[in-house]
mmCIF file of C-alpha atoms in Angstrom:
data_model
loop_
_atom_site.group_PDB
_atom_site.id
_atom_site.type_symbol
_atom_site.label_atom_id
_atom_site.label_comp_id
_atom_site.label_asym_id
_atom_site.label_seq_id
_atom_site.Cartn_x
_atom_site.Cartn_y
_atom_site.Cartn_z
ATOM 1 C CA UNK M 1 2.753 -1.232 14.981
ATOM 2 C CA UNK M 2 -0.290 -2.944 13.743
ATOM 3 C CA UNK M 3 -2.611 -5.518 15.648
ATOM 4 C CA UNK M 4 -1.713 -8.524 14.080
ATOM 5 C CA UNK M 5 2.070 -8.584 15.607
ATOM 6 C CA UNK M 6 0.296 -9.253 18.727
ATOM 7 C CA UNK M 7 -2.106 -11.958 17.993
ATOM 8 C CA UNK M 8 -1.985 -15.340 16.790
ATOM 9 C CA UNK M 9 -4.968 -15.003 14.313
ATOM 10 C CA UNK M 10 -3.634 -17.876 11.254
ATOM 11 C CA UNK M 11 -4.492 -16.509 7.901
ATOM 12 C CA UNK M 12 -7.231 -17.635 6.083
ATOM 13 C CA UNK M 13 -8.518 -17.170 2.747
ATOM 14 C CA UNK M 14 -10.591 -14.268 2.209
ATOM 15 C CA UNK M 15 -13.993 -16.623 1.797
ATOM 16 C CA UNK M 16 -13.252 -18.321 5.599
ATOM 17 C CA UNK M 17 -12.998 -14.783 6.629
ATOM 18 C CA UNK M 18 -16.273 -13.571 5.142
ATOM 19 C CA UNK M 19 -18.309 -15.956 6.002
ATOM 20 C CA UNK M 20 -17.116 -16.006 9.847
ATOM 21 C CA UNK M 21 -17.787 -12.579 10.317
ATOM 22 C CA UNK M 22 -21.212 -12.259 8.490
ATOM 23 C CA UNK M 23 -21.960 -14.877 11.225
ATOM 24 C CA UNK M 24 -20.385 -12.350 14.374
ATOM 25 C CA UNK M 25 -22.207 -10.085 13.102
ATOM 26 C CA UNK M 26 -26.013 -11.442 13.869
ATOM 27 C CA UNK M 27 -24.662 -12.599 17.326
ATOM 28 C CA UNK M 28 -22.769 -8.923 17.764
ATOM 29 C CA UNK M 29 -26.723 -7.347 16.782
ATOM 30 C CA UNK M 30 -27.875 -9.798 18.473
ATOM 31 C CA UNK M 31 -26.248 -9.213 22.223
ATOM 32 C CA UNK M 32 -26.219 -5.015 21.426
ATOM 33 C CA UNK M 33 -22.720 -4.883 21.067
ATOM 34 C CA UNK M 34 -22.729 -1.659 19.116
ATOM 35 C CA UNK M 35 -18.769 -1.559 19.018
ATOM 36 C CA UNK M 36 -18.371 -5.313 17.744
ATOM 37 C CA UNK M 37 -20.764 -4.769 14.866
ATOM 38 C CA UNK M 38 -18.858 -1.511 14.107
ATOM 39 C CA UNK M 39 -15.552 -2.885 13.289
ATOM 40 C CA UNK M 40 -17.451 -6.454 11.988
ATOM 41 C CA UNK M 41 -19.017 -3.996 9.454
ATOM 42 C CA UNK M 42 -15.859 -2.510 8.353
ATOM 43 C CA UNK M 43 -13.998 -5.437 8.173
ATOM 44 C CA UNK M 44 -16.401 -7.330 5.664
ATOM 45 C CA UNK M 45 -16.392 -3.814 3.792
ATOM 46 C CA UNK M 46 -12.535 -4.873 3.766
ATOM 47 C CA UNK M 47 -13.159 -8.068 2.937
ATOM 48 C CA UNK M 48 -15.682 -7.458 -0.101
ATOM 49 C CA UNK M 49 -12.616 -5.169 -1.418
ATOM 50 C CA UNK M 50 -10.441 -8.263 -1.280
ATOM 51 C CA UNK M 51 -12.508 -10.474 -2.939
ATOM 52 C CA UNK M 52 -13.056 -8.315 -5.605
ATOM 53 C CA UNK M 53 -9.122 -7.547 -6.350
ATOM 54 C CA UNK M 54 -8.596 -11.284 -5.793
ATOM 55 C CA UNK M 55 -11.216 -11.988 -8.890
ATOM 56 C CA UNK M 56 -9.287 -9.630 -10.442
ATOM 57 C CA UNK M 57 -6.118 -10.556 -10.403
ATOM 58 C CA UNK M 58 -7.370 -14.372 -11.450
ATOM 59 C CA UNK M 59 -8.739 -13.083 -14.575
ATOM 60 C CA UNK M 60 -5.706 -11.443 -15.789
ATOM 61 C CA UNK M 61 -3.882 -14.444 -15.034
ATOM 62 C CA UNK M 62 -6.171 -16.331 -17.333
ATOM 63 C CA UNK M 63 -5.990 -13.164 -20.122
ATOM 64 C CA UNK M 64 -2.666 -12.637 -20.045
ATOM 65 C CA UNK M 65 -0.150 -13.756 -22.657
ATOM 66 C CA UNK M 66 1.417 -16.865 -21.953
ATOM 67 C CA UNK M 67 4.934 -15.646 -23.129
ATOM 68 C CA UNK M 68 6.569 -14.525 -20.112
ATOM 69 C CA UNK M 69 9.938 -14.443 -21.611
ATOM 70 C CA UNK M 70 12.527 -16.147 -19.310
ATOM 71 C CA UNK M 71 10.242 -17.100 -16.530
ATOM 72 C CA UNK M 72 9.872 -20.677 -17.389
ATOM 73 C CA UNK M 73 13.459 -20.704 -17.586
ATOM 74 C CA UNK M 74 14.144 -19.363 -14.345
ATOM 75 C CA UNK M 75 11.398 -20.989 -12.788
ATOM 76 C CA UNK M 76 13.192 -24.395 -13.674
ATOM 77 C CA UNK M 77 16.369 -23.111 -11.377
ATOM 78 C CA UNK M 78 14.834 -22.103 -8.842
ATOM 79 C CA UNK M 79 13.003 -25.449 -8.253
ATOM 80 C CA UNK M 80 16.563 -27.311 -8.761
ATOM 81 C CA UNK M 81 17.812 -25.026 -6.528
ATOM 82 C CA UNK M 82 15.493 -25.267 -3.829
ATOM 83 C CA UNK M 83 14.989 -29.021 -4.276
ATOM 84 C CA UNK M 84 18.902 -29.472 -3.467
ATOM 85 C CA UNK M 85 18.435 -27.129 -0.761
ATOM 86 C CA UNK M 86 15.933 -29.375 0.816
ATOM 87 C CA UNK M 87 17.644 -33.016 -0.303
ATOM 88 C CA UNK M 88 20.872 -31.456 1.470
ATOM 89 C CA UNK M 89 18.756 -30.392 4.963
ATOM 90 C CA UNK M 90 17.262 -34.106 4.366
ATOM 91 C CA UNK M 91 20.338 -35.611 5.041
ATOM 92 C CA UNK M 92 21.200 -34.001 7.840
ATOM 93 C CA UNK M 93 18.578 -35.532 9.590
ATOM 94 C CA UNK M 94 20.425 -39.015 9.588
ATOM 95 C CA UNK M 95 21.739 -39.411 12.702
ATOM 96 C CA UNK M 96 21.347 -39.526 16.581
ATOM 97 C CA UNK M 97 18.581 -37.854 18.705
ATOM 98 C CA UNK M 98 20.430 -34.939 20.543
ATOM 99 C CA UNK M 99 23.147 -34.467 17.539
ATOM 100 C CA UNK M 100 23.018 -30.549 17.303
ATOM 101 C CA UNK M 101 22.506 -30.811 13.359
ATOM 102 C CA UNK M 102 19.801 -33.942 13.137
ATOM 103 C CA UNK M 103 18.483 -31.425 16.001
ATOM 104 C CA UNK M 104 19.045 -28.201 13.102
ATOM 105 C CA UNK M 105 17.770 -30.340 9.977
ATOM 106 C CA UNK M 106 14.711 -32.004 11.545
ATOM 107 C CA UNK M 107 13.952 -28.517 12.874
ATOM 108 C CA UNK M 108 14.659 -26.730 9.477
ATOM 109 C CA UNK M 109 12.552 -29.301 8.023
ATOM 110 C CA UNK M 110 9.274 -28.792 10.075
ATOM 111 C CA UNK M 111 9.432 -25.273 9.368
ATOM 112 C CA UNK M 112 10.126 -24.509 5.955
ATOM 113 C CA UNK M 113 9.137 -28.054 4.505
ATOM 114 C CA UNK M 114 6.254 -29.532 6.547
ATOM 115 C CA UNK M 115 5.189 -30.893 3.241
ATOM 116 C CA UNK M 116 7.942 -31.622 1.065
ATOM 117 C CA UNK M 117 8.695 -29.911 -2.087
ATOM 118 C CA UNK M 118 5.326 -29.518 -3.904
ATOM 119 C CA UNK M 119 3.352 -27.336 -1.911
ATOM 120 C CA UNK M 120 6.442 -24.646 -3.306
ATOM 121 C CA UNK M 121 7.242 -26.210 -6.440
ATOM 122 C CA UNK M 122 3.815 -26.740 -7.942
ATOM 123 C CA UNK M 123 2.709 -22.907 -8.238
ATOM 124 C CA UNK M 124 2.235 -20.435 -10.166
ATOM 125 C CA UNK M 125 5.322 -18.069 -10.889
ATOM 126 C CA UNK M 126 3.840 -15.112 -8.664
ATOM 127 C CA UNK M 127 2.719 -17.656 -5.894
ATOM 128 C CA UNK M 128 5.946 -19.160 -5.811
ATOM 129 C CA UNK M 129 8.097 -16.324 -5.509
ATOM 130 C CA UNK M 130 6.232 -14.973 -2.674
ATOM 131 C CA UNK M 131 6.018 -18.118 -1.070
ATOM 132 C CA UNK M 132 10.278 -18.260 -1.235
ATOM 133 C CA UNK M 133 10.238 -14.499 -0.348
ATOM 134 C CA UNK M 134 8.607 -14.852 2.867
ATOM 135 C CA UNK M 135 10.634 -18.403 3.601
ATOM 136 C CA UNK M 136 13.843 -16.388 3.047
ATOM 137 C CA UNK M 137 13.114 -13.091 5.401
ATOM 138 C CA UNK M 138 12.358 -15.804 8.028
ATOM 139 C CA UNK M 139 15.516 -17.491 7.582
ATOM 140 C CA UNK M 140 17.449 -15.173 7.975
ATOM 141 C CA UNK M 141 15.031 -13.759 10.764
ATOM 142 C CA UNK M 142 15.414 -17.298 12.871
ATOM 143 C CA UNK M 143 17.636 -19.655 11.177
ATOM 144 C CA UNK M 144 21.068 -18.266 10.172
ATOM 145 C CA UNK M 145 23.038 -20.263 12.650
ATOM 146 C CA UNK M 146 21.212 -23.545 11.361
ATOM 147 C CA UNK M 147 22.155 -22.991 7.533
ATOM 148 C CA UNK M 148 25.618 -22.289 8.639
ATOM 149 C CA UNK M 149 25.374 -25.655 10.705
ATOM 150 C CA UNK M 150 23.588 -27.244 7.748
ATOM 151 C CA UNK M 151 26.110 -25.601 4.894
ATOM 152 C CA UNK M 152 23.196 -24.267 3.129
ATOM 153 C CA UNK M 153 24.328 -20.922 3.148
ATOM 154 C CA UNK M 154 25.819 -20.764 -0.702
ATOM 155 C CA UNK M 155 22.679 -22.157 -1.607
ATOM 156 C CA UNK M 156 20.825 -19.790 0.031
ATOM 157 C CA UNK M 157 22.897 -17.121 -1.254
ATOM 158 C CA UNK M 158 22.026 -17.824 -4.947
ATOM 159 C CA UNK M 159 18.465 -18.733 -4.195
ATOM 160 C CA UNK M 160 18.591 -15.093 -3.444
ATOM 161 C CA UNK M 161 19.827 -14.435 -6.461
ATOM 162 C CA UNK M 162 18.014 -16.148 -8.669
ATOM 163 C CA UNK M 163 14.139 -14.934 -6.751
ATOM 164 C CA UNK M 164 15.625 -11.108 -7.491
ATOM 165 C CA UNK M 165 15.993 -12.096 -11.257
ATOM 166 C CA UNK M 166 13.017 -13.799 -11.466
ATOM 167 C CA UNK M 167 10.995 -11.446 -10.067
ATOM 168 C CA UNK M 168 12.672 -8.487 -12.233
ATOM 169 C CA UNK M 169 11.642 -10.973 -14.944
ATOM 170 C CA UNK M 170 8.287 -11.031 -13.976
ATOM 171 C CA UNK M 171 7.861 -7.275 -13.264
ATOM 172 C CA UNK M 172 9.562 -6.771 -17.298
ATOM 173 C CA UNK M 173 5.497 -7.585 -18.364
ATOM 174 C CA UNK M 174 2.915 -4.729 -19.100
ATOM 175 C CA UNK M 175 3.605 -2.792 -15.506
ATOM 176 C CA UNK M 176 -0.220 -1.587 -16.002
ATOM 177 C CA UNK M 177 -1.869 -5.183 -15.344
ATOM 178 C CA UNK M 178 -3.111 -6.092 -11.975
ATOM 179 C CA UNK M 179 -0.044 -7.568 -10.026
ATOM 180 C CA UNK M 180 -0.076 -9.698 -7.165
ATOM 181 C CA UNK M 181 1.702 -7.185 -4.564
ATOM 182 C CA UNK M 182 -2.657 -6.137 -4.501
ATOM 183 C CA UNK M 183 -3.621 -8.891 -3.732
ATOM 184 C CA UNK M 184 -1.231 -9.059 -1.146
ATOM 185 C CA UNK M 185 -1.924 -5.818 0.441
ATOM 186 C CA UNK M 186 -5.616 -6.854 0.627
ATOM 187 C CA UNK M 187 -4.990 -9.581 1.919
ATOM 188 C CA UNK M 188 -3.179 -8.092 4.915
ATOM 189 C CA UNK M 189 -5.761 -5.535 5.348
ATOM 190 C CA UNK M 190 -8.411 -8.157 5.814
ATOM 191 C CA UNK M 191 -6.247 -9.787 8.354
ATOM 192 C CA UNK M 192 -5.518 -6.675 10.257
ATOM 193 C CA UNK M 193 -9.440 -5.964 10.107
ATOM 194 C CA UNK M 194 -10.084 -9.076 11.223
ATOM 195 C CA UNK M 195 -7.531 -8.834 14.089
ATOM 196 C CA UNK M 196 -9.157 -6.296 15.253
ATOM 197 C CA UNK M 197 -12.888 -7.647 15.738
ATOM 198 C CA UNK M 198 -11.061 -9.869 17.666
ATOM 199 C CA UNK M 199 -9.453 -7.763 20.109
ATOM 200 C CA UNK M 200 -12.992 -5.185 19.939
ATOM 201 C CA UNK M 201 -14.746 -8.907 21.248
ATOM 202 C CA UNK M 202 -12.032 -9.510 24.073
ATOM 203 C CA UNK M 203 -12.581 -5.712 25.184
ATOM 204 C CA UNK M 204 -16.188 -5.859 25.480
ATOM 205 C CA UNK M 205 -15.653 -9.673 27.542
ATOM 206 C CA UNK M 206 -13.169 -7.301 29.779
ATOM 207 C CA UNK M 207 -15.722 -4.906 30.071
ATOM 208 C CA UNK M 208 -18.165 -7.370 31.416
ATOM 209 C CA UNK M 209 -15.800 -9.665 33.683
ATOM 210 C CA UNK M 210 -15.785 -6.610 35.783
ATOM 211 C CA UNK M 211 -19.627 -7.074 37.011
ATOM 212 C CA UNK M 212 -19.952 -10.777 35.762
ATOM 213 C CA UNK M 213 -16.836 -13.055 34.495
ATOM 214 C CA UNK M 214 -19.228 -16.080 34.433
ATOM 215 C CA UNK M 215 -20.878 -13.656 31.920
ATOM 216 C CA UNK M 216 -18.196 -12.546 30.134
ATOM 217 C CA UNK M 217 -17.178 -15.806 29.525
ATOM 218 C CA UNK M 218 -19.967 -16.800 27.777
ATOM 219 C CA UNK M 219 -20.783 -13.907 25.710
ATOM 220 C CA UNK M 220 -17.004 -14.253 24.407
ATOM 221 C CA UNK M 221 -17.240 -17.633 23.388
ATOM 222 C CA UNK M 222 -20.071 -16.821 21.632
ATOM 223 C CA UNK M 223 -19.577 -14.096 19.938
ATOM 224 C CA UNK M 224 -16.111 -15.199 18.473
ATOM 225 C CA UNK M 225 -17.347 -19.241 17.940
ATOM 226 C CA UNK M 226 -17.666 -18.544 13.957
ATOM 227 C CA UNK M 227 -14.287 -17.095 13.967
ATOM 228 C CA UNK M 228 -12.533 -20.343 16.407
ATOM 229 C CA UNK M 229 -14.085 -22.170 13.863
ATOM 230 C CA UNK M 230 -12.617 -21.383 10.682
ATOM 231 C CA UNK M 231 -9.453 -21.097 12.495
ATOM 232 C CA UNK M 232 -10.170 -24.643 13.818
ATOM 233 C CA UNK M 233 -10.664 -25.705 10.465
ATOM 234 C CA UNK M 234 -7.153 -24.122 9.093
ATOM 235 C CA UNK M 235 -5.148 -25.436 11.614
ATOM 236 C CA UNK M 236 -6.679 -29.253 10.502
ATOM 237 C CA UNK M 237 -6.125 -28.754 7.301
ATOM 238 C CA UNK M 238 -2.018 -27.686 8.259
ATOM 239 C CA UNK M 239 -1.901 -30.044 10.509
ATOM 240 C CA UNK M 240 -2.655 -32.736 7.239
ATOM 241 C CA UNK M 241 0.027 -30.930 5.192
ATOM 242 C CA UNK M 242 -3.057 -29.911 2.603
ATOM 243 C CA UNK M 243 -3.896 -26.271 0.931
ATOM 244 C CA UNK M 244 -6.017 -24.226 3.297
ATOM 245 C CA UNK M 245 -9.521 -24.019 0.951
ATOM 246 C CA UNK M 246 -11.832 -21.355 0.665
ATOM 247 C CA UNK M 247 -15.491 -21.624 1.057
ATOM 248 C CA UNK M 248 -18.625 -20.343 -0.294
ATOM 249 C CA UNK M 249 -18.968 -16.880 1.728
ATOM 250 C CA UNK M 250 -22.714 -17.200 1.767
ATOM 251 C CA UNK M 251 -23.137 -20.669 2.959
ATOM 252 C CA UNK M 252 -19.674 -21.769 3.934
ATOM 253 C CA UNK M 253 -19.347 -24.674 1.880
ATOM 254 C CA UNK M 254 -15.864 -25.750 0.767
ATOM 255 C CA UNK M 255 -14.680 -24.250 -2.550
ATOM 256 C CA UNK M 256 -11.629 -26.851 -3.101
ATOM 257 C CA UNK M 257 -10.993 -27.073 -6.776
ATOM 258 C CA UNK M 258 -13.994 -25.030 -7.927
ATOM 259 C CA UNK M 259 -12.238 -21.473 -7.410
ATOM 260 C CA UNK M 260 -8.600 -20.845 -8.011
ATOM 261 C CA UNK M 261 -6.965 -19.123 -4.871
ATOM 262 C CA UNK M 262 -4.441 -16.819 -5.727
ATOM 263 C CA UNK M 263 -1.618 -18.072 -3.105
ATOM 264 C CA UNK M 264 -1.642 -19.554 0.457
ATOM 265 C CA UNK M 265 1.507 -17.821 2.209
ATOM 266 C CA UNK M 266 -0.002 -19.095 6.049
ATOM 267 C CA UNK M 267 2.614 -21.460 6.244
ATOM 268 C CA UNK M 268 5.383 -19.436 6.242
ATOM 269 C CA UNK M 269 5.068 -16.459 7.709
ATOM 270 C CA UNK M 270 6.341 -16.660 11.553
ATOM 271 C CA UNK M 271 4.295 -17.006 14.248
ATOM 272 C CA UNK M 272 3.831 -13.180 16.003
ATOM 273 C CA UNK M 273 5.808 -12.396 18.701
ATOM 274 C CA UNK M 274 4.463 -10.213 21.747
ATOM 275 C CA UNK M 275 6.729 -7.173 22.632
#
């Protein structure tokens, strides 16, 4: 069971997270908070590793061969494939408020399409096909009774298909480069770590409210205000259908088309569900 499952925390890109916890930690030093600083320390340790197997993996990408056999090919099919997907759901939502599949379609829409085709379709091979990954373990999490209702099912069938040949495709390169299943898994380690400063803050504010909730309030909301921040600023930039930036870790200036990010997945992972 890890933290995360219980939290809300959005993902962020590793920059947002860096720079929001060098801040927590001056205000951690600050109030004394010798367990806050603790895990604040190890989770920018965690986030240092991430940046540096991020960096990594982008300069690989920019050494590496630019025959990738089939891919292109495949890559092609899977965007027709997913682009009829989403035309089909489209026109579903044609109809009367209340009408169980305008209801499913709008629905399947807002969750899996909030901003149309590109943000899928314009990516790299390895962003893509984790993107569709994710999309598909949720459907079929959450939404199997809507494709059924939709009569997307077929489609999502050989979708299925054609992301397990595509990423065998991908895999067929040298198996000794850096592949983006690192990234991935440092990416999740971040968030974990990160998930936990959180919950370290909220135990130290429970600690307090015993003797002095007026207290405890305000220490929280200080000590976590960097964090509610960046997480402020994520959910804006959602909330406009754009790419979640990163930002200069030092100075937390906004990185947008000076630093390639890897992959934003945010969107569609599902929202965690308390037990």
């Amino acid at each position: 069971m890890m933290i995360h499952e219980f939290l809300s925390l959005k993902r962020m890109p590793t920059g947002r997270h860096r720079f929001a916890l060098g801040l927590m930690a001056e205000l951690a030093a600050d109030q004394k908070v010798e367990p806050l600083s603790e895990a604040i320390a190890r989770a920018l340790k965690q986030a240092e590793a991430t940046q540096e197997v991020e960096l990594a993996w982008v300069k690989a990408q920019n050494t590496q061969s630019t025959a990738r056999g089939d891919s292109a090919k495949l890559d092609a099919e899977i965007d027709r494939q997913v682009s009829a997907i989403y035309q089909m759901v489209q026109a579903h939502t044609v109809g009367d408020k209340g009408d169980p599949v305008v209801d499913a379609a709008e629905r399947y829409l807002q969750e899996f399409f909030p901003g149309g085709l590109r943000p899928i379709t314009h990516q790299s091979y390895e962003v893509e096909l984790s993107m569709l990954q994710s999309m598909l373990q949720r459907h079929h999490a959450e939404f199997s009774n809507e494709a059924e209702l939709l009569g997307i099912s077929k489609g999502i069938e050989r979708l299925e298909r054609q992301l397990e040949a595509f990423e065998k495709e991908l895999n067929r390169q040298d198996t000794t480069a850096m592949t983006f299943d690192k990234v991935r898994a440092e990416r999740e380690a971040l968030h974990e770590a990160t998930c936990s400063v959180l919950v370290t803050a909220l135990h130290h504010a429970l600690t307090l409210a015993q003797t002095s909730p007026a207290e405890a309030s305000r220490a929280l909301d200080t000590l976590v205000a960097p964090l509610r921040d960046q997480q402020r600023r994520v959910t804006e930039a959602r909330a406009r259908h754009r790419p979640v930036s990163d930002i200069d870790p030092q100075s937390g200036e906004e990185l947008a088309g000076e630093v390639p990010d890897p992959m934003v997945v945010e969107d569609w992972e599902p929202a965690p569900q308390p037990a």
